[in-house]
Short mmCIF file of C-alpha atoms and ligand atoms in Angstrom, two decimals:
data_model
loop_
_atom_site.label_atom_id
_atom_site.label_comp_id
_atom_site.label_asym_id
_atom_site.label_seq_id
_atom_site.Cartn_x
_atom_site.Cartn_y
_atom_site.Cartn_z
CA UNK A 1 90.46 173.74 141.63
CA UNK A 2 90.21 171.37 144.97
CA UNK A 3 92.79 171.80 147.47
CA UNK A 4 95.45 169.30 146.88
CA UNK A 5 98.13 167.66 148.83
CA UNK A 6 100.52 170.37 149.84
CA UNK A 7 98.21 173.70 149.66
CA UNK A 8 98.08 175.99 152.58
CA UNK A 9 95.18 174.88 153.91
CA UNK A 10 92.46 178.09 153.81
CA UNK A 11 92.50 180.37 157.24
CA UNK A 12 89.00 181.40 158.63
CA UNK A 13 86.62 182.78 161.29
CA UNK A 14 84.14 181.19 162.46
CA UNK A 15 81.42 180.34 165.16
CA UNK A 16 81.37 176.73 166.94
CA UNK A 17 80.41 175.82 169.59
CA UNK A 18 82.97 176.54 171.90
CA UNK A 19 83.30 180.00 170.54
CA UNK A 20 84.43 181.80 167.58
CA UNK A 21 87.36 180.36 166.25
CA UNK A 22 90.22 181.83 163.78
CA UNK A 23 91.41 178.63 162.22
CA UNK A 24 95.50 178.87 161.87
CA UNK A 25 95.35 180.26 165.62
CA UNK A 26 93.35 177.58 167.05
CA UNK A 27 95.52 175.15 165.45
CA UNK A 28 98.52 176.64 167.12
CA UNK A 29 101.33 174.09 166.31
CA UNK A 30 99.13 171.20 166.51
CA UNK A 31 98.02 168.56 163.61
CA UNK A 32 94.74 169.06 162.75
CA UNK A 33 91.26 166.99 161.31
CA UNK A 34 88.93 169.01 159.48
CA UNK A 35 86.09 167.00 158.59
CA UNK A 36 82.17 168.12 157.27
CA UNK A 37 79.15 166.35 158.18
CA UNK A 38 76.45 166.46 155.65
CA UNK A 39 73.62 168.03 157.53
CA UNK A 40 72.52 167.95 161.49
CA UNK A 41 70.57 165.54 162.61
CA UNK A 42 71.31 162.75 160.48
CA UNK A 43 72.24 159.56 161.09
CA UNK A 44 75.25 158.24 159.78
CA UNK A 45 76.73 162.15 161.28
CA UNK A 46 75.27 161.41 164.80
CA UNK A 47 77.28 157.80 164.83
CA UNK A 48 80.64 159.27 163.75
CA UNK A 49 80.45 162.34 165.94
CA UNK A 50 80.28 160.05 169.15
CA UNK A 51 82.54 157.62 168.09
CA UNK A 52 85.02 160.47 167.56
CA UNK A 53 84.32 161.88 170.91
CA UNK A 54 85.16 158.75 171.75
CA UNK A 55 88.65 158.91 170.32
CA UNK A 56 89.67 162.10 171.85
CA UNK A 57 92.47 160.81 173.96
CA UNK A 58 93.75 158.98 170.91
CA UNK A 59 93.91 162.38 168.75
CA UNK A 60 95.33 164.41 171.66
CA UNK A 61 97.98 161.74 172.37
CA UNK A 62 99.01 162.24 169.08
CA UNK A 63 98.81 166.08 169.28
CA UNK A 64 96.41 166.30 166.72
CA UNK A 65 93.44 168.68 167.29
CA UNK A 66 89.89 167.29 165.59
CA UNK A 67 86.96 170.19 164.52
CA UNK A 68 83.80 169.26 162.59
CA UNK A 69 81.37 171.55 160.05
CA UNK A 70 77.94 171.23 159.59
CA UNK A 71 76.35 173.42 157.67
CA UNK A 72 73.39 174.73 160.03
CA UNK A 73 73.41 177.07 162.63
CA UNK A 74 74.89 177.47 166.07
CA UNK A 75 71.68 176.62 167.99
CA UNK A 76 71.10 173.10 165.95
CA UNK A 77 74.33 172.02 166.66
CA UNK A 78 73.64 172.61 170.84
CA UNK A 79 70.45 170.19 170.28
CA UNK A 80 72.46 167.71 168.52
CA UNK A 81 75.23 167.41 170.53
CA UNK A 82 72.46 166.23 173.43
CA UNK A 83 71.24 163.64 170.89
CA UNK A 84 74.73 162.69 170.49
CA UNK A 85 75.79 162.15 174.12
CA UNK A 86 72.43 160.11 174.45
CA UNK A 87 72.83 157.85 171.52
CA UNK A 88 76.36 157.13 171.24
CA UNK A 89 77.26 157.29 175.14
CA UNK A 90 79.93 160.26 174.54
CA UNK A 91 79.72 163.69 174.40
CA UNK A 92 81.18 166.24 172.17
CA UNK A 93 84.36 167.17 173.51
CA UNK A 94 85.98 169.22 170.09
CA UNK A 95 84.32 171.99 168.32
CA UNK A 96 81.58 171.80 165.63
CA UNK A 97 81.72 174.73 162.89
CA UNK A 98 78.19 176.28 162.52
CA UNK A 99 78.63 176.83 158.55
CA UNK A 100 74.89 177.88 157.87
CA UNK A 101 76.17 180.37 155.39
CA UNK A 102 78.38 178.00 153.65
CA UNK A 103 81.72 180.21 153.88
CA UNK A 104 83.91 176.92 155.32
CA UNK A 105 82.33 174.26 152.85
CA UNK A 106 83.06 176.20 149.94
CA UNK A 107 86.57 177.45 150.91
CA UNK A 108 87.63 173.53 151.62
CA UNK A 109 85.13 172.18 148.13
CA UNK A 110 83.19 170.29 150.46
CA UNK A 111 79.92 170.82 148.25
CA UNK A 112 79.99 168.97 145.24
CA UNK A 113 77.16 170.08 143.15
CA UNK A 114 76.76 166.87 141.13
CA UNK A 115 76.14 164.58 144.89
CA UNK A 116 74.23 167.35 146.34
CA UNK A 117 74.29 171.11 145.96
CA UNK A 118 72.65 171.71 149.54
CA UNK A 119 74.69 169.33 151.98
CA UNK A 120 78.71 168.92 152.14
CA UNK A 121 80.65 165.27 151.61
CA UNK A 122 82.11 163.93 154.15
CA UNK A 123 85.39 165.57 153.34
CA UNK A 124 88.27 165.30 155.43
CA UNK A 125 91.58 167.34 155.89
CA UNK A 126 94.30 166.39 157.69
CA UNK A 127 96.71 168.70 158.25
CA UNK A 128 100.28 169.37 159.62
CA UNK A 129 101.46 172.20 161.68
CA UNK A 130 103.04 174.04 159.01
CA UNK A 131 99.51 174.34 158.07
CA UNK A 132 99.63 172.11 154.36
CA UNK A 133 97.33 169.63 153.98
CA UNK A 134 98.93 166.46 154.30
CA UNK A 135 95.98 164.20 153.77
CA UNK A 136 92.18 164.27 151.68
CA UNK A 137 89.80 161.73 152.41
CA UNK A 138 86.30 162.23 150.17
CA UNK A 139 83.35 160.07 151.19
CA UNK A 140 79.68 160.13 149.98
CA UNK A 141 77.28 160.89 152.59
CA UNK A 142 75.90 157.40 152.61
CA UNK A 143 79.12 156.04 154.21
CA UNK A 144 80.53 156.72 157.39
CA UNK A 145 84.10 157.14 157.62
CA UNK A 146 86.32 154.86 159.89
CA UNK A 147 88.14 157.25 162.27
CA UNK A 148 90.22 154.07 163.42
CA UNK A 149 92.09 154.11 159.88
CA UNK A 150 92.47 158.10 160.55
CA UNK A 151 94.30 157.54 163.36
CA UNK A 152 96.46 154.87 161.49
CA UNK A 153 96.79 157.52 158.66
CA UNK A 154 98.03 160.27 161.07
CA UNK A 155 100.37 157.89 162.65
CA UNK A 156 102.47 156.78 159.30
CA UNK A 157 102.10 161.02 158.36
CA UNK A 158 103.99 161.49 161.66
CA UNK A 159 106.46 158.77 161.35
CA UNK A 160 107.33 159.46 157.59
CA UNK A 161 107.60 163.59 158.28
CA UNK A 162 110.30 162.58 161.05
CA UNK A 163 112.63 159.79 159.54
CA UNK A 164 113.29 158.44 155.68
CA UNK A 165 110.77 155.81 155.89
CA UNK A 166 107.27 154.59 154.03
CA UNK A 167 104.75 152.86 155.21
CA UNK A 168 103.90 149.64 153.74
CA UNK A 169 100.26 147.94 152.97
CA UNK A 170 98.41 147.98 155.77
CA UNK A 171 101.06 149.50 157.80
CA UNK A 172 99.87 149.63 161.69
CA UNK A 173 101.83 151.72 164.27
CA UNK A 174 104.92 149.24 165.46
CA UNK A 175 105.11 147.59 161.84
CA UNK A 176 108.03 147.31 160.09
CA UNK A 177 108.55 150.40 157.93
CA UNK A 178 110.54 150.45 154.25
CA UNK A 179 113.35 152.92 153.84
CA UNK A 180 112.32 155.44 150.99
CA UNK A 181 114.37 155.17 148.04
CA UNK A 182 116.25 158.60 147.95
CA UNK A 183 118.16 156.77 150.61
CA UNK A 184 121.27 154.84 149.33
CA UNK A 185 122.78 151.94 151.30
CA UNK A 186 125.28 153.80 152.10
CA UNK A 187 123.31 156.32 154.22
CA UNK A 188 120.86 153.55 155.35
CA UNK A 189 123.75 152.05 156.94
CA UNK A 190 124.03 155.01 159.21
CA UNK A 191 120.39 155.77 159.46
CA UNK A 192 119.62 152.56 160.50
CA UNK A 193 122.89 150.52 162.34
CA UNK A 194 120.62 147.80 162.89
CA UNK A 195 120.28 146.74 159.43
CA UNK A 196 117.58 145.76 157.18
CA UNK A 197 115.72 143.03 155.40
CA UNK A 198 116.55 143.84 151.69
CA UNK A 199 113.37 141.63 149.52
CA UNK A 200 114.67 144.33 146.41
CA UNK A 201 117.53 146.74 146.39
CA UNK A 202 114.35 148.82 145.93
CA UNK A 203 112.30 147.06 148.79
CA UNK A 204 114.30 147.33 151.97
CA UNK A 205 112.67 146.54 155.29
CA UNK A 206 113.44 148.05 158.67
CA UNK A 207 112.44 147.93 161.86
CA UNK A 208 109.81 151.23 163.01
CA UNK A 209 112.32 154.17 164.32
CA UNK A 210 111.56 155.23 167.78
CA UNK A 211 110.19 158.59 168.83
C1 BEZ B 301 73.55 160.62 157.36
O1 BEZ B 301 74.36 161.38 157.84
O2 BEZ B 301 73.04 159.75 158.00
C2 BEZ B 301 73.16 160.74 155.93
C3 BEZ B 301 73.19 161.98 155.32
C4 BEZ B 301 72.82 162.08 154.01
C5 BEZ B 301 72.42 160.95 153.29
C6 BEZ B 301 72.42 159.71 153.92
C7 BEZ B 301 72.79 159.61 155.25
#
């Protein structure tokens, strides 16, 4: 079965190319974004690596550490990353898996046999530092992913693991959030002093709680 929401996300070894990593110990008590690209040297892979790079500062303000898997070896990664710094104007600045023998894709089900039964998805895995996946994202390899809405993503996974709060359509960081249900007025009223816009006794609007 797939790894769902909640699952330990699987532990590892593996060569990238800034070293052999074990996975849990490289995450530390970071977030983390595990996503596969199909295959080296492809295009749509080459345009989300760089804009990714490009991100960096984004990810690490939000203590989130990003890897990527490809499923070819250590010393077609190194030529790729050059191709990527020259195309897309950044340079890899997180580590790429070398998964030539597979081990990664088919501990996270990133090969699905019926797409392709030689090159990953783009799968991705966010996940929180208790290790559980907290996010799955599942994208043919025709269409790149946006790494903007990732960011969005991680930011309402943050918010809602801290306070009692959802995050509505479209949600973007500094939105009003809605208080979750489980919470009764009652304890809303000292969650949140500065009240709330109630649409529904079921849809109650608040302002985004700091830090
Ligand atoms: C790409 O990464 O560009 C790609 C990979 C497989 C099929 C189509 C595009």
């Amino acid at each position: 079965m797939s790894l769902q929401l909640g699952d330990t996300a699987p532990d590892f070894t593996a060569e990238t190319t800034e070293g052999q990593i074990q996975f849990h110990q490289w995450l530390g008590d970071s977030w983390g974004v595990l996503f596969s690209h199909p295959k080296n040297f492809t295009p749509v892979c080459t345009t989300e690596l760089g804009y990714t790079a490009k991100l960096k500062p984004e990810f690490d303000r939000r203590g989130v550490k990003v890897i990527g898997i490809s499923v070819d070896a250590i010393d077609n990664h190194d030529k790729w990353a050059d191709d990527i710094k020259e195309t897309q104007g950044h340079a890899l600045n997180f580590p790429l898996i070398a998964d030539h023998d597979r081990k990664v894709a088919n501990l996270y089900g990133m090969i699905h046999p019926n797409a392709s039964d030689t090159m990953t998805v783009r799968s991705v895995f966010v996940i929180g530092p208790d290790k559980k996946v907290k996010l799955t994202l599942t994208y043919p390899a025709a269409t790149g992913r946006n790494f903007d809405e990732i960011l969005r993503v991680i930011d309402s996974l943050q918010l809602t693991a801290k306070h009692q709060v959802a995050t509505p359509v479209n949600w973007a960081n500094g939105d009003d959030v809605i208080i979750v249900p489980s919470v009764s007025d009652e304890d809303a009223k000292k969650k949140f002093p500065q009240g709330w816009k109630a649409l529904r006794p079921y849809l109650r609007l608040v302002e985004q709680p700091k830090g």
